[in-house]
Coordinates of N, CA and C in Angstrom, one line a residue:
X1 N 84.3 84.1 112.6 CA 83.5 83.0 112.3 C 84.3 81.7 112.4
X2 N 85.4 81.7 111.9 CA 86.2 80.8 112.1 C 86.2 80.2 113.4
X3 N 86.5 81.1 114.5 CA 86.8 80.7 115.8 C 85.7 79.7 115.7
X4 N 84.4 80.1 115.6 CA 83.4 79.3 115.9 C 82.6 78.0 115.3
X5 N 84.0 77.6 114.2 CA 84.0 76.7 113.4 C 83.7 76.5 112.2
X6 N 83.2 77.9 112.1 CA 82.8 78.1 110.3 C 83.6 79.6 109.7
X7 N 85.0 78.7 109.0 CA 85.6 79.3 107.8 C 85.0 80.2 107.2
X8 N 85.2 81.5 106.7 CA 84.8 82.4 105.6 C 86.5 83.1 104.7
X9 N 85.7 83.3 103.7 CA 86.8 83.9 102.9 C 85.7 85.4 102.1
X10 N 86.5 86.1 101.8 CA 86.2 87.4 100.9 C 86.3 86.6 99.3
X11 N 85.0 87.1 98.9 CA 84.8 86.7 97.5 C 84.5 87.9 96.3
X12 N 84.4 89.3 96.9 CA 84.0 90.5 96.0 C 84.1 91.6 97.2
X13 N 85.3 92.5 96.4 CA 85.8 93.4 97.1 C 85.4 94.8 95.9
X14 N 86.5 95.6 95.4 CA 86.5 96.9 94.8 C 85.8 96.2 93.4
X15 N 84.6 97.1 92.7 CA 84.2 97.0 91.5 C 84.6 98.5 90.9
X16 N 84.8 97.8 89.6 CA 84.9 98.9 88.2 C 83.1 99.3 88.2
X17 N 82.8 100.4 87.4 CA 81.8 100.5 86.8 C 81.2 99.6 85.8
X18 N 82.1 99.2 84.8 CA 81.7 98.6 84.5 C 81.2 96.6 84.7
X19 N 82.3 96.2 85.8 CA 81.6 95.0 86.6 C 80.3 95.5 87.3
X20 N 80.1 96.5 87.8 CA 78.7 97.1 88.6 C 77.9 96.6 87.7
X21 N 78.2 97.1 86.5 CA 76.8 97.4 85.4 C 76.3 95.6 84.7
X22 N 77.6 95.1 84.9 CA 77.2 93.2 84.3 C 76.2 92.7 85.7
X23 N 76.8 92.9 86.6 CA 75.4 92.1 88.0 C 75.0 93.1 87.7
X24 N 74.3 94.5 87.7 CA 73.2 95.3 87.6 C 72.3 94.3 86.7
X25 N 72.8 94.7 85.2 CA 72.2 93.3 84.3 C 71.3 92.3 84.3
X26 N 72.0 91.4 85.4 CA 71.4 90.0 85.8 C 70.2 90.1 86.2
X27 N 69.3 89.0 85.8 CA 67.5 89.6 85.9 C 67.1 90.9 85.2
X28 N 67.7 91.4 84.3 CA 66.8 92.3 83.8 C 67.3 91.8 82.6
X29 N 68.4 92.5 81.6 CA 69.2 92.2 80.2 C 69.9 90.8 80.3
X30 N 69.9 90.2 81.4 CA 71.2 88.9 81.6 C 70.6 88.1 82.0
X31 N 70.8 86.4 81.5 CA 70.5 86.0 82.7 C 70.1 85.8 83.9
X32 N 69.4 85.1 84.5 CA 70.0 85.1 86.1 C 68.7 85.9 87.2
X33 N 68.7 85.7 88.3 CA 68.2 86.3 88.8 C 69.1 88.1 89.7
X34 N 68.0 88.9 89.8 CA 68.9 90.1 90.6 C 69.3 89.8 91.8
X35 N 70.7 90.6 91.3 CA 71.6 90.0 92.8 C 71.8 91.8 93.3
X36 N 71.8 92.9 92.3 CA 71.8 94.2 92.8 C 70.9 95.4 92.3
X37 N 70.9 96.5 93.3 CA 69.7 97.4 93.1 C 70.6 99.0 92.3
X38 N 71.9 98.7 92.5 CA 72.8 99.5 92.4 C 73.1 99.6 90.6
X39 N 73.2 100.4 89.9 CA 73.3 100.1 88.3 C 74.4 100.7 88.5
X40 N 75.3 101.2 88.8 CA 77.2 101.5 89.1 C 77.3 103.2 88.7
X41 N 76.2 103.4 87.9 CA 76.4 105.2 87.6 C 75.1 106.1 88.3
X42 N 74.2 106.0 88.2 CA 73.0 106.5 88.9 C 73.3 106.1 90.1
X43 N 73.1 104.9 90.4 CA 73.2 104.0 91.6 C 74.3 103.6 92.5
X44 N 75.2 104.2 92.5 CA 76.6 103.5 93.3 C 76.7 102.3 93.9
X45 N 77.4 101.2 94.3 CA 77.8 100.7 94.9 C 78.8 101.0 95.6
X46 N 78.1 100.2 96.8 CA 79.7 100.4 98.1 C 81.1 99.6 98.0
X47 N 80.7 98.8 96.8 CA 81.8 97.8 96.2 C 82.6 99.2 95.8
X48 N 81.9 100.2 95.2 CA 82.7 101.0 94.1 C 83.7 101.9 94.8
X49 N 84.4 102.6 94.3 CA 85.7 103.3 94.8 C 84.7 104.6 95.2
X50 N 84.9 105.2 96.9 CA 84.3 106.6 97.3 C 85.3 107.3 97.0
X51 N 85.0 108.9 97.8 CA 85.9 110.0 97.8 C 87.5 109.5 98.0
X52 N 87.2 108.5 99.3 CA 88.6 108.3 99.5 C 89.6 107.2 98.5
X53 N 88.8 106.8 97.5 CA 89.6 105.5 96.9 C 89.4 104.1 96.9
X54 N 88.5 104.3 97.7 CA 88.1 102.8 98.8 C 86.6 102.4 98.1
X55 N 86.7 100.8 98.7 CA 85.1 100.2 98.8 C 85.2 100.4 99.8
X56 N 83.9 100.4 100.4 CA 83.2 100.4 101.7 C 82.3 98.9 101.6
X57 N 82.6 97.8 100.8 CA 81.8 96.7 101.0 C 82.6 95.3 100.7
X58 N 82.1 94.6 100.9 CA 83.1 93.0 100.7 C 81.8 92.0 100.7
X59 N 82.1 91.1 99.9 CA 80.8 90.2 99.9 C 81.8 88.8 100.4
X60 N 81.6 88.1 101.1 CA 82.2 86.6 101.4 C 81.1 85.7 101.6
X61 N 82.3 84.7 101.6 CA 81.6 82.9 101.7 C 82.0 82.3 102.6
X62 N 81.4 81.0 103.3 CA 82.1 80.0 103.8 C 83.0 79.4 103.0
X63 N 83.8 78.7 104.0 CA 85.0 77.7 102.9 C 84.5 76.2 104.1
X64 N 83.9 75.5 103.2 CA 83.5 74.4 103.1 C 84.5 73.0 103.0
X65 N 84.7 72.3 103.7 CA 85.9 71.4 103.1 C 86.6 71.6 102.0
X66 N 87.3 73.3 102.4 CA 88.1 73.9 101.4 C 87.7 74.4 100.2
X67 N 86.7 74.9 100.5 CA 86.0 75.0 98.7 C 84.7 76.3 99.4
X68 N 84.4 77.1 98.3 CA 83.6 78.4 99.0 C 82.0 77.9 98.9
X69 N 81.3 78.4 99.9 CA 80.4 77.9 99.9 C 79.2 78.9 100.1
X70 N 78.1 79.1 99.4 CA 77.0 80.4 100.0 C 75.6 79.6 100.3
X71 N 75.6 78.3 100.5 CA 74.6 77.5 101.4 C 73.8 78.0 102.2
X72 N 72.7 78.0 102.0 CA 71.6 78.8 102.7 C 71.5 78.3 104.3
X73 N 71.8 76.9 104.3 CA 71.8 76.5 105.9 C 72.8 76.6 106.6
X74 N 74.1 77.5 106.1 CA 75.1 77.5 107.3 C 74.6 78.6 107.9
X75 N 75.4 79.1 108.7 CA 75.2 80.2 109.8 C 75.3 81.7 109.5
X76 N 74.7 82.0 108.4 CA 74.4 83.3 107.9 C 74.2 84.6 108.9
X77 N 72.7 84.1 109.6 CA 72.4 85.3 110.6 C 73.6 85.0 111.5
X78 N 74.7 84.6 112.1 CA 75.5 84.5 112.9 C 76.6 85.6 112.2
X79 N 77.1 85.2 111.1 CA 77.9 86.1 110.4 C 77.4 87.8 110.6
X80 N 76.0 87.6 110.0 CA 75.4 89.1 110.3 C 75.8 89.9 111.5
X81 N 75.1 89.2 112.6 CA 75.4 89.8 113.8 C 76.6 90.3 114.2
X82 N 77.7 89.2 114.0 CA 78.8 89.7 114.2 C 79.6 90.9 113.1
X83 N 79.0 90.8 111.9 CA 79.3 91.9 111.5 C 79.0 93.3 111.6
X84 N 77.6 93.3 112.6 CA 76.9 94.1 112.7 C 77.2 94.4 114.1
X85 N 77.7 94.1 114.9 CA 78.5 94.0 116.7 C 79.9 94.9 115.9
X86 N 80.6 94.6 114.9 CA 81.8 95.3 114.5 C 81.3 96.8 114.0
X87 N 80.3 96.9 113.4 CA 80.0 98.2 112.9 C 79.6 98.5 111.6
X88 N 79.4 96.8 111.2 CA 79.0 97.2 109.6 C 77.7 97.0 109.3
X89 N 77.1 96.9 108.5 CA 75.6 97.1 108.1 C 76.1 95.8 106.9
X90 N 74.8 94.5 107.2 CA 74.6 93.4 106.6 C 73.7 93.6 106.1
X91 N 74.0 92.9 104.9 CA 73.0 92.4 103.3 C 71.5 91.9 104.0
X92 N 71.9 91.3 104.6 CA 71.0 90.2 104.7 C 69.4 90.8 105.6
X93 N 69.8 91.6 106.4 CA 68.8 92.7 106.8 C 68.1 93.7 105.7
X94 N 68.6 93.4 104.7 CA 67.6 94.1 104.0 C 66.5 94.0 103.7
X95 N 65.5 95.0 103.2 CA 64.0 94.5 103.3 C 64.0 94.2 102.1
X96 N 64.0 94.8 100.8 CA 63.9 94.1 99.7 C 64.4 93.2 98.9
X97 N 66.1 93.2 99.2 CA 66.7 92.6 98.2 C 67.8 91.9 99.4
X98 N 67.5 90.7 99.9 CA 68.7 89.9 101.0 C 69.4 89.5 100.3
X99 N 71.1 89.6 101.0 CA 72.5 89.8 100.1 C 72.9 89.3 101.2
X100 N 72.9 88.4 101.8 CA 73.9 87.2 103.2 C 75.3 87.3 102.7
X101 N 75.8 87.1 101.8 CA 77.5 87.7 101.7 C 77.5 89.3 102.0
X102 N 76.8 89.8 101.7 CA 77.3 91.5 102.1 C 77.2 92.1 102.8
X103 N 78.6 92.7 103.5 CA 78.8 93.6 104.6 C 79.2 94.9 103.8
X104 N 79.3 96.2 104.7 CA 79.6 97.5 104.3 C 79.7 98.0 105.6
X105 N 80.6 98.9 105.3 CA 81.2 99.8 106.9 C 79.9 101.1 106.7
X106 N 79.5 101.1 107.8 CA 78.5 102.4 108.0 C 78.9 103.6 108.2
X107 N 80.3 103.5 109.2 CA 81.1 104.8 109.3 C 82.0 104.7 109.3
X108 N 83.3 104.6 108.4 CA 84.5 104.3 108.1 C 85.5 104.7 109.4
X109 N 85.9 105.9 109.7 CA 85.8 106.3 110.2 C 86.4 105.4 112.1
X110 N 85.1 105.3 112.5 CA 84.2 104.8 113.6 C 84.6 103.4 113.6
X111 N 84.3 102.5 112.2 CA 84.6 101.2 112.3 C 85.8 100.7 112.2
X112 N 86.8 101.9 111.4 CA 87.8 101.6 111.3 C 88.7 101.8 112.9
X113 N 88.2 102.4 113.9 CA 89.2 102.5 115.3 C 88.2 101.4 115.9
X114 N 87.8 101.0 115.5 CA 86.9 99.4 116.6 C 87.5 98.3 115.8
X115 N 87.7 98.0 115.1 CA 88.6 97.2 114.3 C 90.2 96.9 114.7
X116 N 90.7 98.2 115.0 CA 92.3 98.5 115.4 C 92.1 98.2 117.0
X117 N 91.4 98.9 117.4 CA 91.1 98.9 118.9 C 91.3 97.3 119.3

């Protein structure tokens, strides 16, 4: 994205169960509107640590005259695509709940030698 003039940074990488369960919260016990469908023990998230240790998800932003930014009018579906040309599966494609920061590797695996490649 950068190349193409719009800066991103990573803003939410590996969650505890317990950070799962505070955004689970949000719009139901909390504040806020829902930002996830995942409650961190029934529900996993791909933020959350799998078999191997790992997240399988990263949420990012633009960086805006240096400052993060999740502005509805930057270039969101652009981001998608290209995340989705790499091999990951974007938030923002979702049917119920659109998550424009959120990428996840679909096949670790797979996306990890296209990446190195």
């Amino acid at each position: 994205m950068a190349a193409i003039g719009y800066p991103m940074m990573v803003t939410d990488t590996l969650r505890t169960v317990e950070e799962q369960q505070v955004l689970f919260a949000k719009g139901r016990t909390a504040p806020g509107p829902i930002v996830t469908r995942a409650d961190g023990v029934i529900k996993r998230s791909n933020h959350q640590p799998h078999g191997d240790g790992l997240g399988h998800a990263v949420d990012c932003c633009f960086v805006v005259d240096g400052h993060a930014s999740w502005d509805p009018r930057l270039p969101w579906k652009a981001y998608g695509a290209l995340a989705e040309a790499l091999g990951f599966a974007w938030g923002g494609n979702w049917q119920s709940l659109h998550d424009l920061p959120h990428i996840e590797l679909l096949e670790p695996a797979t996306t990890e030698r296209t990446l190195i490649a």
